[in-house]
Tab-separated table of C-alpha atoms in Angstrom:
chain	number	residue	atom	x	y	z
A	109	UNK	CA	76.960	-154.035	1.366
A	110	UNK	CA	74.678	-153.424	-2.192
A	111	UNK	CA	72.391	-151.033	-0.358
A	112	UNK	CA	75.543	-149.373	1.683
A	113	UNK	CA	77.083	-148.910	-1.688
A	114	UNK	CA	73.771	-147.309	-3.424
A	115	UNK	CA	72.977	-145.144	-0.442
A	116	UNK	CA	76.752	-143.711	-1.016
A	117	UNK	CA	76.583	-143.353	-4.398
A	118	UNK	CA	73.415	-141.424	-4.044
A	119	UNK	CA	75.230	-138.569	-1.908
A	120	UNK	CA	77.103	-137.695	-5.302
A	121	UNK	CA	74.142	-138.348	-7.875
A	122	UNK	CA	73.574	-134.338	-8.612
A	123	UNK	CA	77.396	-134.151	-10.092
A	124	UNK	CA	77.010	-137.518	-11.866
A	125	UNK	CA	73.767	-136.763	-13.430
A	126	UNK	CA	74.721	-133.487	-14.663
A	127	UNK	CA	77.405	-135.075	-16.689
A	128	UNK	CA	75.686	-137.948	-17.918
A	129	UNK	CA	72.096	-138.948	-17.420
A	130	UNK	CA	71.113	-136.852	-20.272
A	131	UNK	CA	71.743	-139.522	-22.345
A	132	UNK	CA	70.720	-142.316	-20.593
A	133	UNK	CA	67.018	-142.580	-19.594
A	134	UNK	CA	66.397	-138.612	-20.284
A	135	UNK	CA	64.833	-136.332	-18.092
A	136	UNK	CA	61.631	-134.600	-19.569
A	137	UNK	CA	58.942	-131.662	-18.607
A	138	UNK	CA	55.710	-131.904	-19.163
A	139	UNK	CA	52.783	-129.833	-18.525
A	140	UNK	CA	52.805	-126.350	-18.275
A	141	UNK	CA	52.471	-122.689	-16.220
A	142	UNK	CA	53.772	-122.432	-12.413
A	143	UNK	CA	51.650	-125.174	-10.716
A	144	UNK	CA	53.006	-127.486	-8.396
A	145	UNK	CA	56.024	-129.966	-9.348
A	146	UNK	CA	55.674	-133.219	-9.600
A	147	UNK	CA	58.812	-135.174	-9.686
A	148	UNK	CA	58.264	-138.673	-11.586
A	149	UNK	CA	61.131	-141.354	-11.203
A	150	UNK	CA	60.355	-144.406	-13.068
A	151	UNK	CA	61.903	-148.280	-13.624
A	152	UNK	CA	63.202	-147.697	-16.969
A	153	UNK	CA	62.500	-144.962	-19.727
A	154	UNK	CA	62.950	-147.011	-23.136
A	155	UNK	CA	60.189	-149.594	-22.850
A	156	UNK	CA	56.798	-148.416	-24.452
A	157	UNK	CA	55.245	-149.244	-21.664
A	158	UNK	CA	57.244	-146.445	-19.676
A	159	UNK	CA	56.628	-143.864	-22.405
A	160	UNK	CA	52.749	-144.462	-22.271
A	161	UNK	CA	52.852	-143.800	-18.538
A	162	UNK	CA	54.480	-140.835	-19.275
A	163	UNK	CA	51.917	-139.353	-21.733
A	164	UNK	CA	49.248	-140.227	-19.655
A	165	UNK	CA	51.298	-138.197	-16.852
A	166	UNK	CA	51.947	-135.258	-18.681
A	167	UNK	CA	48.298	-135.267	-20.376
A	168	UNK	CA	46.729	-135.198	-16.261
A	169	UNK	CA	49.036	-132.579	-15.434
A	170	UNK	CA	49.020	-130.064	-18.579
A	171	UNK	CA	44.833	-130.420	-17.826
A	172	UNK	CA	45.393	-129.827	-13.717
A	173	UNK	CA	47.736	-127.408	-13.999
A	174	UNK	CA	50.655	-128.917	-12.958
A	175	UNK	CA	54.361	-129.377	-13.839
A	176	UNK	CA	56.238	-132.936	-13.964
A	177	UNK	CA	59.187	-134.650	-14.605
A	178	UNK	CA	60.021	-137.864	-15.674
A	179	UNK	CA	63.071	-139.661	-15.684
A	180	UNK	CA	64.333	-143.958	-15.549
A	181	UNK	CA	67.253	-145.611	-16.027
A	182	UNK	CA	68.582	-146.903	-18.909
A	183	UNK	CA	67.751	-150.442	-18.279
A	184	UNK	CA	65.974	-151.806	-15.368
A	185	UNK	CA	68.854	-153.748	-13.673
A	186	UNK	CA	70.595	-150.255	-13.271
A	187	UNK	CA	69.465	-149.882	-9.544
A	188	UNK	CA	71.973	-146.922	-8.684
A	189	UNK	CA	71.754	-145.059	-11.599
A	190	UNK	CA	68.056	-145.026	-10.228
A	191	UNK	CA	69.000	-144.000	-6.895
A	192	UNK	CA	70.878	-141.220	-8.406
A	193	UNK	CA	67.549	-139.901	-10.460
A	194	UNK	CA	66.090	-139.892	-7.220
A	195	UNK	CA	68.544	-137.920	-5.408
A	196	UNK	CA	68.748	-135.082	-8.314
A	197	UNK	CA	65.121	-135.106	-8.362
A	198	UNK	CA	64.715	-134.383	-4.728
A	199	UNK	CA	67.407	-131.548	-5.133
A	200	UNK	CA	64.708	-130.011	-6.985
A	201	UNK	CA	62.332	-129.671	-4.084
A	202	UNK	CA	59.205	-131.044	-5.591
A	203	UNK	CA	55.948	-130.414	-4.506
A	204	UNK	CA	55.269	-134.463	-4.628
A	205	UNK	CA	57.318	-136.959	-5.778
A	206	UNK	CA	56.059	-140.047	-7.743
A	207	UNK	CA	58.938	-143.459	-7.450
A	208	UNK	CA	58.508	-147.108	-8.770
A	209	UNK	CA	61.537	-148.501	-7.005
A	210	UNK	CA	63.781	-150.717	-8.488
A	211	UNK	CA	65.014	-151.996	-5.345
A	212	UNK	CA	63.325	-150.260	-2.268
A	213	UNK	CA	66.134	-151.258	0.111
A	214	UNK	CA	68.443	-148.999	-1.809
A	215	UNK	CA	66.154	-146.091	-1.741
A	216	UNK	CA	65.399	-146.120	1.639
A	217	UNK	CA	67.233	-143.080	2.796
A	218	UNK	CA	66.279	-140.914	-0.141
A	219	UNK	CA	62.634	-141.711	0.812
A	220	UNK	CA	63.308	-140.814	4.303
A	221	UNK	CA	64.592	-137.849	3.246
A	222	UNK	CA	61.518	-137.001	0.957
A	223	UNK	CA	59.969	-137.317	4.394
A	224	UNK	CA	62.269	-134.835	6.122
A	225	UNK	CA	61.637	-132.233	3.306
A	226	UNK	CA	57.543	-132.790	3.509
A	227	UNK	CA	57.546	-134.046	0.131
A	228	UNK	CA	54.650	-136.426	-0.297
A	229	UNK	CA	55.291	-139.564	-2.121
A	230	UNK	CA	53.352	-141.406	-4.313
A	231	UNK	CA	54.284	-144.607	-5.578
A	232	UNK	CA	53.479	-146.180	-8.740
A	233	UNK	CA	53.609	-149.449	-10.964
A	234	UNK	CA	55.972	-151.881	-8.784
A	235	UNK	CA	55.117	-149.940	-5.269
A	236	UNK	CA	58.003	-149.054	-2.584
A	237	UNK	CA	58.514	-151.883	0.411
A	238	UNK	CA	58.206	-148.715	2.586
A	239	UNK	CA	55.250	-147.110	4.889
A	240	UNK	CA	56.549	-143.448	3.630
A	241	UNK	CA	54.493	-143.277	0.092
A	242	UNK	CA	50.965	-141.657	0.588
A	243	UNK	CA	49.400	-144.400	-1.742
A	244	UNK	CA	50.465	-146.956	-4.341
A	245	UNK	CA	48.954	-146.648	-7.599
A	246	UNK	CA	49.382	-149.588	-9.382
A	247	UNK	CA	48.406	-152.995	-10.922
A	248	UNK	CA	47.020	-155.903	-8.831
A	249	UNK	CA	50.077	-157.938	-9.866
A	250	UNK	CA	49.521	-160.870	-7.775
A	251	UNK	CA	45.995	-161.060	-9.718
A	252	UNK	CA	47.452	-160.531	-12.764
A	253	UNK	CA	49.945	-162.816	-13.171
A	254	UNK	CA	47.702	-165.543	-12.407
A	255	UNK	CA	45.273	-165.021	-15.065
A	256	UNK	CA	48.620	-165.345	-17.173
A	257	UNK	CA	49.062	-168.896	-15.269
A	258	UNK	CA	45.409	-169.774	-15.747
A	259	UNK	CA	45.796	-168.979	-19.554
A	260	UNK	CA	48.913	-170.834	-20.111
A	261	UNK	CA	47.623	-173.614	-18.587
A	262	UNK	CA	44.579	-173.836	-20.304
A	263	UNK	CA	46.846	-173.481	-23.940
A	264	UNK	CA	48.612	-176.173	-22.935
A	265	UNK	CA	45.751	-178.791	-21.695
A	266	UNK	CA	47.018	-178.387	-18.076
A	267	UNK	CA	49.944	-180.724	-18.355
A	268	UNK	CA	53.275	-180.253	-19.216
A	269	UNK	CA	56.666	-178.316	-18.272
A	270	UNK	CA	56.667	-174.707	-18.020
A	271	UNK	CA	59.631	-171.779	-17.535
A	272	UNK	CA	59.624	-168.329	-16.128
A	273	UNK	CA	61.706	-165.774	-16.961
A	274	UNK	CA	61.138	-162.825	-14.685
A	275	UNK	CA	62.376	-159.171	-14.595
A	276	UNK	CA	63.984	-159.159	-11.127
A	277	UNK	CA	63.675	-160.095	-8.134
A	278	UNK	CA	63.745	-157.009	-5.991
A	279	UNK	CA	61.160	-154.983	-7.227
A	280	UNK	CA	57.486	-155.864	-6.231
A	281	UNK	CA	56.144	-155.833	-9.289
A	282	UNK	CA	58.810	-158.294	-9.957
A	283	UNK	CA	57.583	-160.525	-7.137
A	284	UNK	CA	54.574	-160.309	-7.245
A	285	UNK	CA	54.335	-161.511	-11.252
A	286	UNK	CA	56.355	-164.419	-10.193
A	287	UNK	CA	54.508	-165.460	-6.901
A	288	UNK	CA	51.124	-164.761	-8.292
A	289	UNK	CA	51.610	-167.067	-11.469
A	290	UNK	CA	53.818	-169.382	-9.314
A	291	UNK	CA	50.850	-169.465	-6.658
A	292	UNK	CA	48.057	-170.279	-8.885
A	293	UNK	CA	50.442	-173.310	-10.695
A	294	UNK	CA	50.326	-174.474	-7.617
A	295	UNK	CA	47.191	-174.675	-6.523
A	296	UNK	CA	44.986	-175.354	-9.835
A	297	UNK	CA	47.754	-177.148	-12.134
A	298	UNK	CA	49.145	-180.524	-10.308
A	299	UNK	CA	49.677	-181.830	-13.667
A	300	UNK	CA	52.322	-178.932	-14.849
A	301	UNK	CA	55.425	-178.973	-13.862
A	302	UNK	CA	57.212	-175.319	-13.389
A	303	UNK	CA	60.773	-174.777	-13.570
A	304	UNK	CA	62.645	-172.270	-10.823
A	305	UNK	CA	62.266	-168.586	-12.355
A	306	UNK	CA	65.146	-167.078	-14.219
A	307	UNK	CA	65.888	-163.310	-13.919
A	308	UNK	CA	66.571	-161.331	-17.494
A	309	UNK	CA	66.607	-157.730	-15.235
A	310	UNK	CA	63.527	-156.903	-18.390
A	311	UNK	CA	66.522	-156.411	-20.819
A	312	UNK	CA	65.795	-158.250	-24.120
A	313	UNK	CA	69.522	-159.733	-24.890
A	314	UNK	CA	69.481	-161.047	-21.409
A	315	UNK	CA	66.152	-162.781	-21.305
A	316	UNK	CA	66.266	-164.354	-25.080
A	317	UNK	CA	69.954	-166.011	-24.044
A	318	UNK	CA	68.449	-167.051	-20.885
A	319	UNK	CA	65.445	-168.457	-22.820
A	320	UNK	CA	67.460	-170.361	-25.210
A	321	UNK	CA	69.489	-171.996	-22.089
A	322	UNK	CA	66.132	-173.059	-20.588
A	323	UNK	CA	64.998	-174.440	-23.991
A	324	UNK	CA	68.240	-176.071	-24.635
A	325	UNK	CA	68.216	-177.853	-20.916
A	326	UNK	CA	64.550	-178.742	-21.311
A	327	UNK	CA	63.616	-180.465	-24.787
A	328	UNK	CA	59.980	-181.344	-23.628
A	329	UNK	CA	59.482	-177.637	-22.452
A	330	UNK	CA	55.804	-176.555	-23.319
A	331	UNK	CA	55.448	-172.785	-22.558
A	332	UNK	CA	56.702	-170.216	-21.166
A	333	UNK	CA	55.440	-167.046	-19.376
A	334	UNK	CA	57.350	-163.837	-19.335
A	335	UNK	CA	57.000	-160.680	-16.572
A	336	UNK	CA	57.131	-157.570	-18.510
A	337	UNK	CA	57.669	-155.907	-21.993
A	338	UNK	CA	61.606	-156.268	-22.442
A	339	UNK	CA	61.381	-160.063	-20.948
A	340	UNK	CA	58.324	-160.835	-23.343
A	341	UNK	CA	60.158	-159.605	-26.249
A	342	UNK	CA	63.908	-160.776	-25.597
A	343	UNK	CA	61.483	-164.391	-24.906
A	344	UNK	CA	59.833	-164.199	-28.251
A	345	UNK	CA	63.535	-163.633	-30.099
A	346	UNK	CA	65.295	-166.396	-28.034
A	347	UNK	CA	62.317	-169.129	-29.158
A	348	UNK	CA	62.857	-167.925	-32.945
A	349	UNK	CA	66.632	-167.907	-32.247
A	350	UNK	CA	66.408	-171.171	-31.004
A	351	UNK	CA	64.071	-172.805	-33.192
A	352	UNK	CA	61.857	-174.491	-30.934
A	353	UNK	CA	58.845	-174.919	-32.794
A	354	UNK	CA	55.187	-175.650	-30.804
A	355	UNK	CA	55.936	-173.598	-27.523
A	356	UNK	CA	53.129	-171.242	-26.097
A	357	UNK	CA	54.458	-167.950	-25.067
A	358	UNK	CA	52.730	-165.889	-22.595
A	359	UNK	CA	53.561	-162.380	-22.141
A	360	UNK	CA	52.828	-159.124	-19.737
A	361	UNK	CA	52.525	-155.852	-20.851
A	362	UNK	CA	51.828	-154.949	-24.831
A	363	UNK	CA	53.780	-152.515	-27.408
A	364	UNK	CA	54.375	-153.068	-31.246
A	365	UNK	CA	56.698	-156.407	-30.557
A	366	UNK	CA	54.262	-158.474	-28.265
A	367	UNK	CA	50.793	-157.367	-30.589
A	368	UNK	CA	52.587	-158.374	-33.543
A	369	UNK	CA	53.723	-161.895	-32.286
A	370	UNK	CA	49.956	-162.198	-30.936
A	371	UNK	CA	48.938	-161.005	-34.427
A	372	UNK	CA	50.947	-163.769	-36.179
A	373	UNK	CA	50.660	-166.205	-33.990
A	374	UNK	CA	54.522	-166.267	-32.376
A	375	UNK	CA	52.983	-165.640	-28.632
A	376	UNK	CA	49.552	-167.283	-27.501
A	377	UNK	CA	48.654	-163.554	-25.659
A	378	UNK	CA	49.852	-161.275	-22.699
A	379	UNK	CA	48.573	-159.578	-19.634
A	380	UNK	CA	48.263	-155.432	-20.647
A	381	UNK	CA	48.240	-152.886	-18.145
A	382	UNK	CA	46.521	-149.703	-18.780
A	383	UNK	CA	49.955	-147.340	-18.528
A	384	UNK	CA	48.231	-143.954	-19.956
A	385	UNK	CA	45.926	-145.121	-16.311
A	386	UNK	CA	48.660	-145.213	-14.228
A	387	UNK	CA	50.515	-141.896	-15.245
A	388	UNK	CA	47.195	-140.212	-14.985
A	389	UNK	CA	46.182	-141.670	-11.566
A	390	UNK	CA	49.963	-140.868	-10.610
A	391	UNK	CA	49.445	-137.048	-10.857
A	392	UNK	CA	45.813	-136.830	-9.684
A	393	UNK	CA	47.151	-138.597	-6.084
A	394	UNK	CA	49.873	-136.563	-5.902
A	395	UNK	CA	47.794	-133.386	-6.259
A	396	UNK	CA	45.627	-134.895	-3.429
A	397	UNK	CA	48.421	-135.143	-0.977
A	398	UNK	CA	49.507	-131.703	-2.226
A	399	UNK	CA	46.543	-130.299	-1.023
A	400	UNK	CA	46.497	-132.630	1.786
A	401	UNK	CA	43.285	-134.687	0.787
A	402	UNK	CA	42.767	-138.333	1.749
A	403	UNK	CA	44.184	-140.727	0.042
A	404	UNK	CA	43.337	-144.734	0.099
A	405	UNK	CA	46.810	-146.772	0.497
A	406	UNK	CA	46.028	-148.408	-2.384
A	407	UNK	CA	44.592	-147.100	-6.027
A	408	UNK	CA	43.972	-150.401	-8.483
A	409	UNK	CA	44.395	-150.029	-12.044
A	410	UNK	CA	43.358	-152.073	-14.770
A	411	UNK	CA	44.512	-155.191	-16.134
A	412	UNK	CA	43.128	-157.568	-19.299
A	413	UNK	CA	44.048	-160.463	-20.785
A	414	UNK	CA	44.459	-160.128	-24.492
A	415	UNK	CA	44.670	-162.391	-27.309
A	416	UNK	CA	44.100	-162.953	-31.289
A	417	UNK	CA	40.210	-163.515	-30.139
A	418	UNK	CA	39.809	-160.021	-28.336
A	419	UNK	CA	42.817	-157.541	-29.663
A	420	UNK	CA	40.767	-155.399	-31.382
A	421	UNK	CA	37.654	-155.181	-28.754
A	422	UNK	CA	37.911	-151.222	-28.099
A	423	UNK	CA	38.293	-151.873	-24.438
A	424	UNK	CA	41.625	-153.795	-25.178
A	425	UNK	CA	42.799	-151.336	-27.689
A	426	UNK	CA	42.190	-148.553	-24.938
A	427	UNK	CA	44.990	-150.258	-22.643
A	428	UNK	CA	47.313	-151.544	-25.272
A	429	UNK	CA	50.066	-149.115	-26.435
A	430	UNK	CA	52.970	-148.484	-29.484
């Protein structure tokens, strides 16, 4: 019914988005001259983390030659408002298209017809559950999120209870952060117990209430590990709402809120990307399948572990962002 419902709203998206997606998530050009279009439709737009993949986007293509867009929803629980991007976007006829999917079963048709119109897609950061995109460019997630597990059990002497609170469930990115740290637990921690994820949809209200529930329900809770930017952050503000002295935080992603709490000692340290990476690698595939050059299904960015010990190592401060 969910994806029935999407898949219908997307038929009107162009009239909707003319009216009001202005204002919610924005819809920038970058690069410059008449080179190819590259149509870039994102998670979100607001979180740093999107903004960095979008300079690193528009610095690739304004050097290539090329033209993009860029446009996310407000939030990333707003899976239609998504599918509508998607559908103005394509109305555009772009030369490629670039899509991290919210939820892929939604955008199924629009990706099939992306396919019909020879419009090569690319997809990027949380991947599409599809065989249509060209490549993925993205993090090793799975990987990633168990050198977050491995870290927060090693903060907290491999015994103890532990929470998740996740950005979603139907991205892969979302998945994967939960099964890779959930996998690892499992395997190298028998003395930690981990509590059933919780799902804040990455918005920060969402995940610090849900964070002070989980406290609240679990007085001998040790740590907790959090998926992405908004979830880290809306984690941090529900353990100072709360009170909770002596828990160990583990984040994903970086920006201002998460380095300062690793600064001062609020969060024990995070998993960073390399965003500027991603945009970047994002345009240079999709001139590739442009010009009908192989591509690899896969293209692995970077991923570190940062804490107080290694924040200012210039490698680190190459992949953090602001």
């Amino acid at each position: 019914m969910r994806t029935r419902k999407f898949a219908a709203a997307a038929a009107a998206a162009v009239l909707a988005l003319a009216l009001g997606a202005c204002g919610q998530g924005g819809n920038t050009a970058g690069g410059g001259g008449n080179g190819p279009l590259i149509s870039i439709v994102s998670k979100g737009f607001q979180h740093q983390f999107w903004q960095a993949v979008k300079k690193g986007a528009e610095d690739e293509a304004a050097a290539k030659g090329a033209r993009t867009t860029f446009v996310g929803p407000a939030t990333e629980k707003d899976v239609e408002q998504q599918v509508n991007m998607l559908t103005n976007e394509l109305a555009k006829s772009p030369q490629a298209l670039g899509f991290a999917a919210l939820d892929s079963r939604a955008a199924a048709p629009l990706l099939q017809q992306a396919k019909s119109q020879n419009i090569p897609v690319v997809a990027f950061d949380s991947g599409v559950d599809s065989d249509i995109p060209v490549t993925t460019v993205a993090t090793d997630n799975k990987a990633a999120a168990a050198e977050a597990a491995k870290h927060l059990a090693q903060q907290i002497g491999g015994q103890g209870k532990v929470a998740l609170v996740v950005h979603d469930q139907t991205s892969l990115s979302g998945k994967d952060r939960r099964d890779g740290f959930l996998d690892w637990m499992a395997k190298n921690a028998p003395g930690i117990t981990v509590l059933p994820p919780q799902y804040g949809g990455g918005d920060q209200l969402e995940s610090a209430n849900i964070t002070k529930s989980i406290i609240a329900a679990n007085p001998d809770l040790k740590g907790i590990y959090a998926s992405n930017e908004g979830s880290a952050i809306g984690v941090i503000k529900g353990v100072q709402e709360s009170g909770k002295q002596g828990l160990t935080i583990v984040g994903f992603d970086s920006g201002k809120a998460q380095i300062d709490a690793i600064n001062n000692g609020l969060m024990a340290g995070a998993i960073t990307q390399d965003p500027m990476d991603i945009g970047r690698q994002l345009v240079d595939a999709a001139l590739k399948a442009i010009n009908h050059q192989p591509l690899p299904k896969r293209i692995d960015t970077a991923f570190y572990w940062y804490d107080k010990t290694n924040i200012n190592d210039p490698k680190i401060q190459a992949a953090l962002y602001q």
